[in-house]
Short mmCIF file of C-alpha atoms in Angstrom, two decimals:
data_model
loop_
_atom_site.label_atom_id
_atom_site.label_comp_id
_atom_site.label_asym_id
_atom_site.label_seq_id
_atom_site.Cartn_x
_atom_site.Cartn_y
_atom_site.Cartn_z
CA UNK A 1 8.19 -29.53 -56.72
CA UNK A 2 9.94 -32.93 -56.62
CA UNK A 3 10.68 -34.72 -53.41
CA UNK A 4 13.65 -33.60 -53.38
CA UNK A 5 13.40 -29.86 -53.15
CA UNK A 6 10.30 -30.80 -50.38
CA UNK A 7 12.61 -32.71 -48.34
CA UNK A 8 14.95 -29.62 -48.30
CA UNK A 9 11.93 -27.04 -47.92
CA UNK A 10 11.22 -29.47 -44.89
CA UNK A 11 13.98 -29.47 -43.36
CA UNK A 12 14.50 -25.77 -44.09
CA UNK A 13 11.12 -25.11 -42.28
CA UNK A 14 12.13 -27.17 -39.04
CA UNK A 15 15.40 -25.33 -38.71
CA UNK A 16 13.86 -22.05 -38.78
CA UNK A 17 11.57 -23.13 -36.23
CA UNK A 18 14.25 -24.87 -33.84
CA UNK A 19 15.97 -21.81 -34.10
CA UNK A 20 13.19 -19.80 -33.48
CA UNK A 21 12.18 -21.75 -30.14
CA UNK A 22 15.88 -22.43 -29.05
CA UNK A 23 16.16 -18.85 -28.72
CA UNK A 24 13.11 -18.06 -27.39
CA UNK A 25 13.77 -20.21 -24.37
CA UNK A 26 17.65 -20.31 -24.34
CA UNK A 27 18.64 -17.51 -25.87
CA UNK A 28 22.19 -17.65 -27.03
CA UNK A 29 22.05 -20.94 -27.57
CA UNK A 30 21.46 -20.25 -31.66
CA UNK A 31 25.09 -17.85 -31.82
CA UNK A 32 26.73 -20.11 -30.12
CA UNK A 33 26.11 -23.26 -32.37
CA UNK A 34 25.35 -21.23 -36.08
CA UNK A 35 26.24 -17.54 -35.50
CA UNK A 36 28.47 -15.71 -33.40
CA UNK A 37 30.10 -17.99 -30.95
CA UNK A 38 31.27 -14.69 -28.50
CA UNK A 39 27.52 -14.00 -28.68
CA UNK A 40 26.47 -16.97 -28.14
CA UNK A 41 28.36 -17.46 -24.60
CA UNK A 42 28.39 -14.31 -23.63
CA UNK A 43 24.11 -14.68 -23.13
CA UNK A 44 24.59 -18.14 -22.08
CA UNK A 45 26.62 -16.69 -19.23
CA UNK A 46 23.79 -14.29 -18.63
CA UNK A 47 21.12 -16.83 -18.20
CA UNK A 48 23.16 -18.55 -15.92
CA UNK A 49 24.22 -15.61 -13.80
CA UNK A 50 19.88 -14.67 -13.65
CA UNK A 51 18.77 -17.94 -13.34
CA UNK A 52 21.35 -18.47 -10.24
CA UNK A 53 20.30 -15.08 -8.77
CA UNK A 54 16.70 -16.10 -9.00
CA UNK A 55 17.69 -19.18 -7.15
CA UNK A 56 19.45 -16.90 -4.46
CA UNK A 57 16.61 -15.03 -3.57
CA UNK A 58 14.00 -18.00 -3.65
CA UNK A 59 16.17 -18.73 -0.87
CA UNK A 60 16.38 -15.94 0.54
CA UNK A 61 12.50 -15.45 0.48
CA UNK A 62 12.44 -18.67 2.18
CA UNK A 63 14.61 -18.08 5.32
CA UNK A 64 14.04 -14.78 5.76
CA UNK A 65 10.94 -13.47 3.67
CA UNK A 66 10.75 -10.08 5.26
CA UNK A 67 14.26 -8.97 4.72
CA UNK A 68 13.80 -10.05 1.25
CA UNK A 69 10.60 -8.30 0.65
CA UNK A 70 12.39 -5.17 2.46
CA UNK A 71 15.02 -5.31 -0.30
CA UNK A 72 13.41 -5.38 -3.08
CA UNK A 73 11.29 -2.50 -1.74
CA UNK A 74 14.13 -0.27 -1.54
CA UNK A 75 13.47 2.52 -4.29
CA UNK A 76 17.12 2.57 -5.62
CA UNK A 77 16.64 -1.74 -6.11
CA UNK A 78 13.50 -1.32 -7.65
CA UNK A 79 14.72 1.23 -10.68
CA UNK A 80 18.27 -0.80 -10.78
CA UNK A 81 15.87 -4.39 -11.42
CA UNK A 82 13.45 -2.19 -14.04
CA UNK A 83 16.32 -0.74 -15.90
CA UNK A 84 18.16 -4.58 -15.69
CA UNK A 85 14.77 -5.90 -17.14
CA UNK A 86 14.72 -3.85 -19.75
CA UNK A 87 18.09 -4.24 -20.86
CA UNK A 88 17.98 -8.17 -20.56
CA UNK A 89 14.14 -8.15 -23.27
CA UNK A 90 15.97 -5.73 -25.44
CA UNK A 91 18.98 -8.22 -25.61
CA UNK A 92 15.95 -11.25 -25.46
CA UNK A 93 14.87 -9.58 -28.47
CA UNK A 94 18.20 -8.67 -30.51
CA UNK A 95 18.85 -12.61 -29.78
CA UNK A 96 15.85 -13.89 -31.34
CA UNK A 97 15.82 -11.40 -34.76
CA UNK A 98 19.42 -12.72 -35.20
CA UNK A 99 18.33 -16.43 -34.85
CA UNK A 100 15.75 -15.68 -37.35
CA UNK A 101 18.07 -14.49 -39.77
CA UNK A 102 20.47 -17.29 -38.94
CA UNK A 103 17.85 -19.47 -40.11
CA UNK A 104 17.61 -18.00 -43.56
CA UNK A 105 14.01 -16.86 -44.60
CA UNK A 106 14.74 -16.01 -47.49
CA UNK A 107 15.32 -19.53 -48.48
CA UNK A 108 12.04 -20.25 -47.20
CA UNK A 109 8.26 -20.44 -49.64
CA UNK A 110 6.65 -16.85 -49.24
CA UNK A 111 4.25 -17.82 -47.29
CA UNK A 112 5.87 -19.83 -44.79
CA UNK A 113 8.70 -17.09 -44.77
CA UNK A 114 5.55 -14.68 -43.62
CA UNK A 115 4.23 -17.10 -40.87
CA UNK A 116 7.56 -16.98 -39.34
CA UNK A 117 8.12 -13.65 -39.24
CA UNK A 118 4.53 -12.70 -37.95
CA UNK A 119 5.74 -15.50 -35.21
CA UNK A 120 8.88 -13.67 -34.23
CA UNK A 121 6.63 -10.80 -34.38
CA UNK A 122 3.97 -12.21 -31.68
CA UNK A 123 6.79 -13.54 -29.61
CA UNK A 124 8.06 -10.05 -29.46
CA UNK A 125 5.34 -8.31 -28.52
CA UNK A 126 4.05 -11.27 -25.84
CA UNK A 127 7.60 -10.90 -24.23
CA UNK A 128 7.34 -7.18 -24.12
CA UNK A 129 3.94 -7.11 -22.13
CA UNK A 130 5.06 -9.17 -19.88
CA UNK A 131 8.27 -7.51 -19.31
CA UNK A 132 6.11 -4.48 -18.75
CA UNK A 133 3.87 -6.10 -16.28
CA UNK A 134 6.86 -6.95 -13.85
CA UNK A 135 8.71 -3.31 -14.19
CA UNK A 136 5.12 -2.23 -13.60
CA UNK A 137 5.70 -4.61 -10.41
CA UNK A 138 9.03 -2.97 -9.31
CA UNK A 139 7.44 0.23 -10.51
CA UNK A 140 4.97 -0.27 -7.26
CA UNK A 141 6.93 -1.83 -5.20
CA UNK A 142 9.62 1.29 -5.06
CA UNK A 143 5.71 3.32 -4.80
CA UNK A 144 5.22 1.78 -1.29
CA UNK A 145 9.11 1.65 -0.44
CA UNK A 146 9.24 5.12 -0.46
CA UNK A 147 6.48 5.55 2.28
CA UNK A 148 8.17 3.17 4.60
CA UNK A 149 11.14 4.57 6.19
CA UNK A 150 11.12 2.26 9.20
CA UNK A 151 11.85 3.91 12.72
CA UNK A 152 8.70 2.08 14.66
CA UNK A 153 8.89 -0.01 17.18
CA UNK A 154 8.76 -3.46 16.00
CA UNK A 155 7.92 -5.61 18.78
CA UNK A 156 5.16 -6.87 19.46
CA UNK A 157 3.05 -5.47 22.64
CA UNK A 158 1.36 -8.48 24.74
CA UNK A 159 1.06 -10.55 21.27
CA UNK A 160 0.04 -7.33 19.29
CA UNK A 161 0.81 -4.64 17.02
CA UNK A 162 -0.96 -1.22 17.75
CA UNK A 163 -1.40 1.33 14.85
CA UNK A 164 -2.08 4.87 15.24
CA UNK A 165 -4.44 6.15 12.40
CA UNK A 166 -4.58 9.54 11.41
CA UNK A 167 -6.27 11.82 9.27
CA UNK A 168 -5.05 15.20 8.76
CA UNK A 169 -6.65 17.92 5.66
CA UNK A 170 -3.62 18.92 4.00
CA UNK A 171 -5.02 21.55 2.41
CA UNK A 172 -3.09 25.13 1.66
CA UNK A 173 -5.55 27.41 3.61
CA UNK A 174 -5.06 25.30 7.20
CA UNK A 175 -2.46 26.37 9.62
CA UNK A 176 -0.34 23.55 11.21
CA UNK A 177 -1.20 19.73 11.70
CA UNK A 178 -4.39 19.17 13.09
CA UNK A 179 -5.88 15.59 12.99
CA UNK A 180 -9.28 15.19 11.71
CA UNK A 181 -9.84 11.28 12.36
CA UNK A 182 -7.85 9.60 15.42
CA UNK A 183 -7.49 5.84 15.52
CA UNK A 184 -5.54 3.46 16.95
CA UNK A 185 -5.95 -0.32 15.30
CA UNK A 186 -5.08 -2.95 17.97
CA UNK A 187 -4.06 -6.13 15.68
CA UNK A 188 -3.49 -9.92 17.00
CA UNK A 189 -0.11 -10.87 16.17
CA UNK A 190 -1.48 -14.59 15.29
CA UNK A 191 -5.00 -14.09 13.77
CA UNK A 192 -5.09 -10.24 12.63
CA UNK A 193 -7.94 -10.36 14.46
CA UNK A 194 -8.62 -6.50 15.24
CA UNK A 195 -9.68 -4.08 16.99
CA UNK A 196 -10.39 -0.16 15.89
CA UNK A 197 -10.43 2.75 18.98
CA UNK A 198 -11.39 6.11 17.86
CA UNK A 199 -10.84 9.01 20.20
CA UNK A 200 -12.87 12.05 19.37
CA UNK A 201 -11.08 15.07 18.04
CA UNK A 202 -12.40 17.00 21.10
CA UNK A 203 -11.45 15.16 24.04
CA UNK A 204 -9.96 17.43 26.31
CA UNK A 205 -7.26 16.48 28.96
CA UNK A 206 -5.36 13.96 27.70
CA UNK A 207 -2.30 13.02 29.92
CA UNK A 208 1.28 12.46 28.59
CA UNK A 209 3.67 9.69 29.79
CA UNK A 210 6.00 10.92 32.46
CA UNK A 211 8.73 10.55 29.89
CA UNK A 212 7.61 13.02 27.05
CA UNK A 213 8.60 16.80 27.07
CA UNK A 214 4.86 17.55 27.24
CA UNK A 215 4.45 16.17 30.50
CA UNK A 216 6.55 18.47 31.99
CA UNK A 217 4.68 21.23 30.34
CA UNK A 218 0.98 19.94 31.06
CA UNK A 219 1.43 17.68 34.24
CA UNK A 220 -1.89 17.36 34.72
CA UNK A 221 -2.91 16.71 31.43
CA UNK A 222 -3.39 18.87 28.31
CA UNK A 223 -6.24 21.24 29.34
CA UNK A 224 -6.30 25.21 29.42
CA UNK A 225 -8.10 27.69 30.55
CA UNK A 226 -10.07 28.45 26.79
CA UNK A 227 -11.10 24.77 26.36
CA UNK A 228 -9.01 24.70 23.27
CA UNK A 229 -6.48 22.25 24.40
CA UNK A 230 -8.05 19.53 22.44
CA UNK A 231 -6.36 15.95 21.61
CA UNK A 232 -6.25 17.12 17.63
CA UNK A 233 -4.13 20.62 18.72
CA UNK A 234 -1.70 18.32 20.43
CA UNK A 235 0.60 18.77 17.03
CA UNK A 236 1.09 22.20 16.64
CA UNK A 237 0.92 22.93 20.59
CA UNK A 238 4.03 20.78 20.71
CA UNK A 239 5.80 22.49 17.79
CA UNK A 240 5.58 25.55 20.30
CA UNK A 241 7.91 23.69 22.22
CA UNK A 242 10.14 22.03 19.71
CA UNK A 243 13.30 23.06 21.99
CA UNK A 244 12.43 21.05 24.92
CA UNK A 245 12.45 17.71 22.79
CA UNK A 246 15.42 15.84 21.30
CA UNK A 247 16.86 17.31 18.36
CA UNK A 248 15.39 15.90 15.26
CA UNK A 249 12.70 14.78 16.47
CA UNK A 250 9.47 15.13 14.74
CA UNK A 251 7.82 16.73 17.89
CA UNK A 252 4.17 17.32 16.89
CA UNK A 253 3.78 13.49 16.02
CA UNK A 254 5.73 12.36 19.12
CA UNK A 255 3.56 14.15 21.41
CA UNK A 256 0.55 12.96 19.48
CA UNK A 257 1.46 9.41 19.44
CA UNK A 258 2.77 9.64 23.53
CA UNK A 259 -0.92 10.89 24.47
CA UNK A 260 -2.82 8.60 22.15
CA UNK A 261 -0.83 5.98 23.73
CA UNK A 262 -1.35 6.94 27.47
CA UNK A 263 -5.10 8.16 26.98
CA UNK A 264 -5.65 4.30 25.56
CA UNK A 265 -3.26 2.32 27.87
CA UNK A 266 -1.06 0.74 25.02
CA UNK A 267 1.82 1.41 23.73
CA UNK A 268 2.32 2.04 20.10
CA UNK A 269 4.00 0.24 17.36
CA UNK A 270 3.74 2.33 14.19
CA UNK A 271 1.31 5.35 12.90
CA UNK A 272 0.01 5.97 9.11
CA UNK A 273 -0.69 9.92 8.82
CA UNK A 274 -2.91 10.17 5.69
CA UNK A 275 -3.83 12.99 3.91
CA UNK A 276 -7.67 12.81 3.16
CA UNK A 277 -7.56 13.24 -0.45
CA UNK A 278 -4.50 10.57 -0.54
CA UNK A 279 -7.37 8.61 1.11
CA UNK A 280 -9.89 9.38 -1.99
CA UNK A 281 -7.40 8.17 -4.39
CA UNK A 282 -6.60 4.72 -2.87
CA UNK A 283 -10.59 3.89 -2.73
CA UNK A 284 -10.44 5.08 -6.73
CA UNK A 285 -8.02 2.37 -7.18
CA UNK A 286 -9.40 -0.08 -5.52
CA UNK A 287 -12.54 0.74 -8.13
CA UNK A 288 -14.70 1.96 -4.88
CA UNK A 289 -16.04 0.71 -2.16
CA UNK A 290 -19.67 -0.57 -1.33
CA UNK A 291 -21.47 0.49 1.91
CA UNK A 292 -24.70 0.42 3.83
CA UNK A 293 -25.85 4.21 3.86
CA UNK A 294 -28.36 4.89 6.88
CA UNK A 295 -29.33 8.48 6.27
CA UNK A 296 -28.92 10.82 3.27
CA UNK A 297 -25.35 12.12 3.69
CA UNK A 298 -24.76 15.93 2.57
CA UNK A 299 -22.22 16.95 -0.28
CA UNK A 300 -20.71 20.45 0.47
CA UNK A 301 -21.72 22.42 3.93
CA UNK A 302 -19.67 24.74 5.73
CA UNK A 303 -18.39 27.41 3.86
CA UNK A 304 -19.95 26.28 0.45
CA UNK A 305 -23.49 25.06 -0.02
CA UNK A 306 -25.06 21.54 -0.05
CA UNK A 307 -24.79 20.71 -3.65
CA UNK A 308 -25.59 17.10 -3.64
CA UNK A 309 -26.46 13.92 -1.53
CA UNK A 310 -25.70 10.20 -0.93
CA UNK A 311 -28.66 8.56 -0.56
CA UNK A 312 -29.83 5.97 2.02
CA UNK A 313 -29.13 2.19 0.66
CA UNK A 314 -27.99 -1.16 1.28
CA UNK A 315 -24.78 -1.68 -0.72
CA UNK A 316 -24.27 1.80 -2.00
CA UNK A 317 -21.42 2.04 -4.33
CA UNK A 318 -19.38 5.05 -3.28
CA UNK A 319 -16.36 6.27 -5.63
CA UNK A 320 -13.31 8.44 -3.82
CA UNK A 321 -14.61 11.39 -3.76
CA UNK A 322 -18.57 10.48 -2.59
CA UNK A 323 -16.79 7.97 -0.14
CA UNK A 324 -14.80 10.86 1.40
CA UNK A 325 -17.58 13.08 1.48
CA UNK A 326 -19.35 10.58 3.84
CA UNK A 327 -16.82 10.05 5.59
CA UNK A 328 -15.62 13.80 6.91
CA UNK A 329 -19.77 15.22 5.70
CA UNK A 330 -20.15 17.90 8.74
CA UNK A 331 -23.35 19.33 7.85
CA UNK A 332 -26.07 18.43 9.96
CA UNK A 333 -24.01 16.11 12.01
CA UNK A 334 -21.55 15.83 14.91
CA UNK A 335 -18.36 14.55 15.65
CA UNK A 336 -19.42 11.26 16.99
CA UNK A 337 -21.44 10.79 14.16
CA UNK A 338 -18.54 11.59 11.43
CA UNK A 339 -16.34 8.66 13.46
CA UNK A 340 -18.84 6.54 13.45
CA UNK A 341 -19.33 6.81 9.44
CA UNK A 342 -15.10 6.59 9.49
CA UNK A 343 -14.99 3.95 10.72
CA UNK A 344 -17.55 2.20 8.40
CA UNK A 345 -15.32 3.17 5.52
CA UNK A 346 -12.57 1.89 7.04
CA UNK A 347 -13.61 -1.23 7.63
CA UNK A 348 -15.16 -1.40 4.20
CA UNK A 349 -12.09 -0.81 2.48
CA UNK A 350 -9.98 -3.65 4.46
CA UNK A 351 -13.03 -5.75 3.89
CA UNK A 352 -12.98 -5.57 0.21
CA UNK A 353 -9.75 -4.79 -0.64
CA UNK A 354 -8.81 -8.56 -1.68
CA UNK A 355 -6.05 -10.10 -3.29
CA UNK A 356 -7.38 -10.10 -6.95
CA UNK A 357 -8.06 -6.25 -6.52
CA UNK A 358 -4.13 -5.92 -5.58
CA UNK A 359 -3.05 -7.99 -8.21
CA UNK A 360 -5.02 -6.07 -10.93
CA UNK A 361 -4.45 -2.85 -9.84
CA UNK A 362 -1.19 -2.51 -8.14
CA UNK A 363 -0.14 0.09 -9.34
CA UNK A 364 -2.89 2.80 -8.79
CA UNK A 365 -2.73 1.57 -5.19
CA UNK A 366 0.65 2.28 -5.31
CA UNK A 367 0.22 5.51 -6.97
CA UNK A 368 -2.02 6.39 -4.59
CA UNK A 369 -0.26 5.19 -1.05
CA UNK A 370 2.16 7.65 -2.18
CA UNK A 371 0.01 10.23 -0.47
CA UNK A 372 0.68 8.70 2.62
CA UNK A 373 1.85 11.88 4.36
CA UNK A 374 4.23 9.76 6.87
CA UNK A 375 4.60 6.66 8.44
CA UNK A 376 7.45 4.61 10.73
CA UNK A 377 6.53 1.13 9.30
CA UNK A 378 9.54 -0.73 8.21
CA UNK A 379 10.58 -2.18 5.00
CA UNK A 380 10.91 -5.63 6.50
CA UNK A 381 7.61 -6.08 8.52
CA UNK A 382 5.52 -5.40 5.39
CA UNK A 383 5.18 -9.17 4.75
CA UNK A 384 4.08 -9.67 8.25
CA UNK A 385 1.37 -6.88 8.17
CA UNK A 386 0.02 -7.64 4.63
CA UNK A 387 -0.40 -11.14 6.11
CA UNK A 388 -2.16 -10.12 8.94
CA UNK A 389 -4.25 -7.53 6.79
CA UNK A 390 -5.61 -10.56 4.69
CA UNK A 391 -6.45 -12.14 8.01
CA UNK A 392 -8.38 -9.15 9.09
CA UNK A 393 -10.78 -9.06 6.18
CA UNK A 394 -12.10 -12.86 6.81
CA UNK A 395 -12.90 -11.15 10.89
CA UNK A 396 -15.32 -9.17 11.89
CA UNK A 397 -13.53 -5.99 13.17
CA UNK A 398 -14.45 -4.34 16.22
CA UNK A 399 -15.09 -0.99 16.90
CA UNK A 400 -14.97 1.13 19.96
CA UNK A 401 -15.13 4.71 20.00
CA UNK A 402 -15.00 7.06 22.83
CA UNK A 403 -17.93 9.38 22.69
CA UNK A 404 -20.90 9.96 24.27
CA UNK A 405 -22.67 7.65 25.71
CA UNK A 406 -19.80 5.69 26.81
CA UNK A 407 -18.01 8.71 27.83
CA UNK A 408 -20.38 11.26 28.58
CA UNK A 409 -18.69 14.42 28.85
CA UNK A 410 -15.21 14.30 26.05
CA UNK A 411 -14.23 17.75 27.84
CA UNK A 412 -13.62 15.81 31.32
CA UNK A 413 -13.22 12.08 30.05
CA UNK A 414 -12.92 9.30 32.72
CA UNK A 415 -9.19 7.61 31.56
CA UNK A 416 -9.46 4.82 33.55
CA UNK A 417 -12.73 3.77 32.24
CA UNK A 418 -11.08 4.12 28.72
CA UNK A 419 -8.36 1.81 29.34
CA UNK A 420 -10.24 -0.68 31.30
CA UNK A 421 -12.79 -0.77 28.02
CA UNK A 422 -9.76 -1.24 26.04
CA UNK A 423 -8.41 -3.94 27.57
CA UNK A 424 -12.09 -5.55 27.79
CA UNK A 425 -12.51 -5.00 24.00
CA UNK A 426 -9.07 -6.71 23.40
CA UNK A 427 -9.88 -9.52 25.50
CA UNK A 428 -13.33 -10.09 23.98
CA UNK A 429 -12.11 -9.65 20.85
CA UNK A 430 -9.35 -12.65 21.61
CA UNK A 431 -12.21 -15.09 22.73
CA UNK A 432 -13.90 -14.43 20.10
#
């Protein structure tokens, strides 16, 4: 080869590669200068238009982060930005296979021509997994938009947010709603410092607020003559009564959440009903959970037979279904024990659910919050309550349920001594 034909082969070579990384990072920018010119500005104009819309909502998530989050956690946004991702790679991609053959491989040495292409190839593919990774993003984010319909009440009650937790077995063979697990999580508005009361699902006599329907109905508190007017029949009880509440209204959890929130003394923000297997599947994608096992815990009971065990430990590693098993295990146990072990799961799974866990496997979690039965948390305070969720884990979280001995007898509890242990607990919790 004389130095001439090098020369050319050189500059040959550094064309196709300008080309090549000219539209890789500005695509367009190849048509517009060596290929179609219409092209060419036509995805200039597109860049622009993205790149000033991801200016906008930088912005936006500066001012006002929650609306922003909110937004882009609508379901309908979410599939609109997938589909628009999609569309822009598969234009990224057209782009860049035309500025390759702008360049003119064929002009190139055989090898060289072959490096190139495998380099468009690579480029490609790189683009493409990473395109995939954010519409997995969206994917999740329209996952958990769909189980937050708003409707709580979003201020804050003396500088905190108060969560009722329930726990209901969806399963075909049980008739009506009837809570398994009660909680209600009292969180610090500043330090997500919190707070977990569990009210056993026998407590008998729980009062109403003077404004609910049910009051009228059980002025002296929810008791009859059969003992069955327990806190967890509240739900269908009301649904007996569906005509003396406001139309609409979903009347079972309104007169769950007004007694929860009278028997306690606070008034609550939001509730989270979760089905219990929804509950197995977000502790399978967060890869388990790890917990300090006291006693051997049975597998089965009831109806079926003991089939298996967990095993006493330090540091057990318990999948979905083994962690819901100790959690709800009724064999050989009471109630106050079963909310006791609740409650250590719970607290496990804030505990170890960290950021890197989200970030890897956001979409299972996703997935998996979908069985979130119902909830009233908004859109827009997500931000806020992720925030103080992270806070949370760093804390030790308190714990105070209402069962024997603190309250002796669940069948005639003593209210006042349950909200003045409350309000204690909250107080001690805020020195601390």
């Amino acid at each position: 080869m004389t130095n001439a034909q090098a020369e050319v082969e050189r500059v040959r070579l550094r064309r196709s590669i300008g080309f090549l990384l000219l539209s890789a990072v500005l695509p367009g920018s190849v048509q517009r200068y060596a290929g179609n010119r219409r092209v060419g500005v036509i995805a200039a104009r597109v860049l622009a238009g993205m790149l000033g819309l991801l200016l906008v909502v930088g912005l936006a998530a500066l001012i006002a982060p929650g609306a922003t989050v909110g937004f882009f956690l609508t379901p309908w946004v979410t599939v609109m930005c997938r589909v628009v991702l999609w569309l822009l790679f598969i234009g990224w991609v057209a782009l860049l296979i035309d500025s390759w053959r702008l360049s003119r491989p064929m002009e190139l040495q055989q090898r060289t021509r072959l490096a190139m292409t495998f380099t468009v190839v690579v480029l490609a593919v790189v683009m493409g997994l990473v395109t995939n990774f954010v519409a997995g993003a969206f994917a999740a984010a329209g996952n958990v938009g769909s189980v937050l319909p708003g409707g709580g009440d979003t201020e804050k009650k003396a500088g905190r947010y108060n969560i009722m937790l329930l726990g209901v077995d969806a399963s075909d063979e049980r008739i009506g709603v009837r809570a398994d697990s009660i909680n209600v999580a009292s969180i610090d508005a500043e330090t997500g410092q919190t707070v977990i009361f569990g009210l056993p699902r026998n407590m008998q006599g729980v009062p109403f607020p003077e404004g609910s329907p049910m009051h009228a109905i059980y002025p002296e508190g929810f008791r009859c003559e059969d003992n069955k007017c327990m806190i967890n029949a509240i739900w269908t009880d009301a649904e007996e009564h569906a005509d003396q509440f406001p139309e609409g209204t979903n009347v079972g959890l309104a007169a769950t959440k007004a007694a929860v929130g009278e028997t306690l003394g606070l008034e609550i923000n939001y509730y989270a009903l979760v089905d219990m297997h929804g509950f197995s599947s977000i502790i399978d994608a967060m890869g388990g959970i790890d917990l300090d096992v006291m006693k051997r815990i049975p597998i089965g009971g009831g109806s079926s037979p003991v089939y298996d065990y967990i095993e006493p430990g330090k540091g057990v590693h318990l999948d979905g279904k083994r962690a819901l098993w100790f959690a709800r295990s009724r064999h050989g146990s009471s109630d106050y024990e079963r909310m006791q072990r609740q409650k250590c799961v719970m607290s496990a799974m804030v505990s170890q659910l960290d950021p890197q866990v989200v970030a890897t496997r956001f979409v299972e979690l996703s997935e998996a919050g979908k069985d979130l039965l119902l909830t009233d948390v908004p859109r827009d305070q997500i931000v806020e309550l992720a925030g103080l969720a992270l806070e949370a884990r760093n804390q030790q979280i308190a714990s105070v349920n209402f069962m024997p001995p603190l309250i002796p007898d669940t069948a005639h509890p003593d209210f006042d001594l349950i909200r003045k242990k409350v309000q204690s607990s909250i107080k001690a919790s805020e020195q601390a």
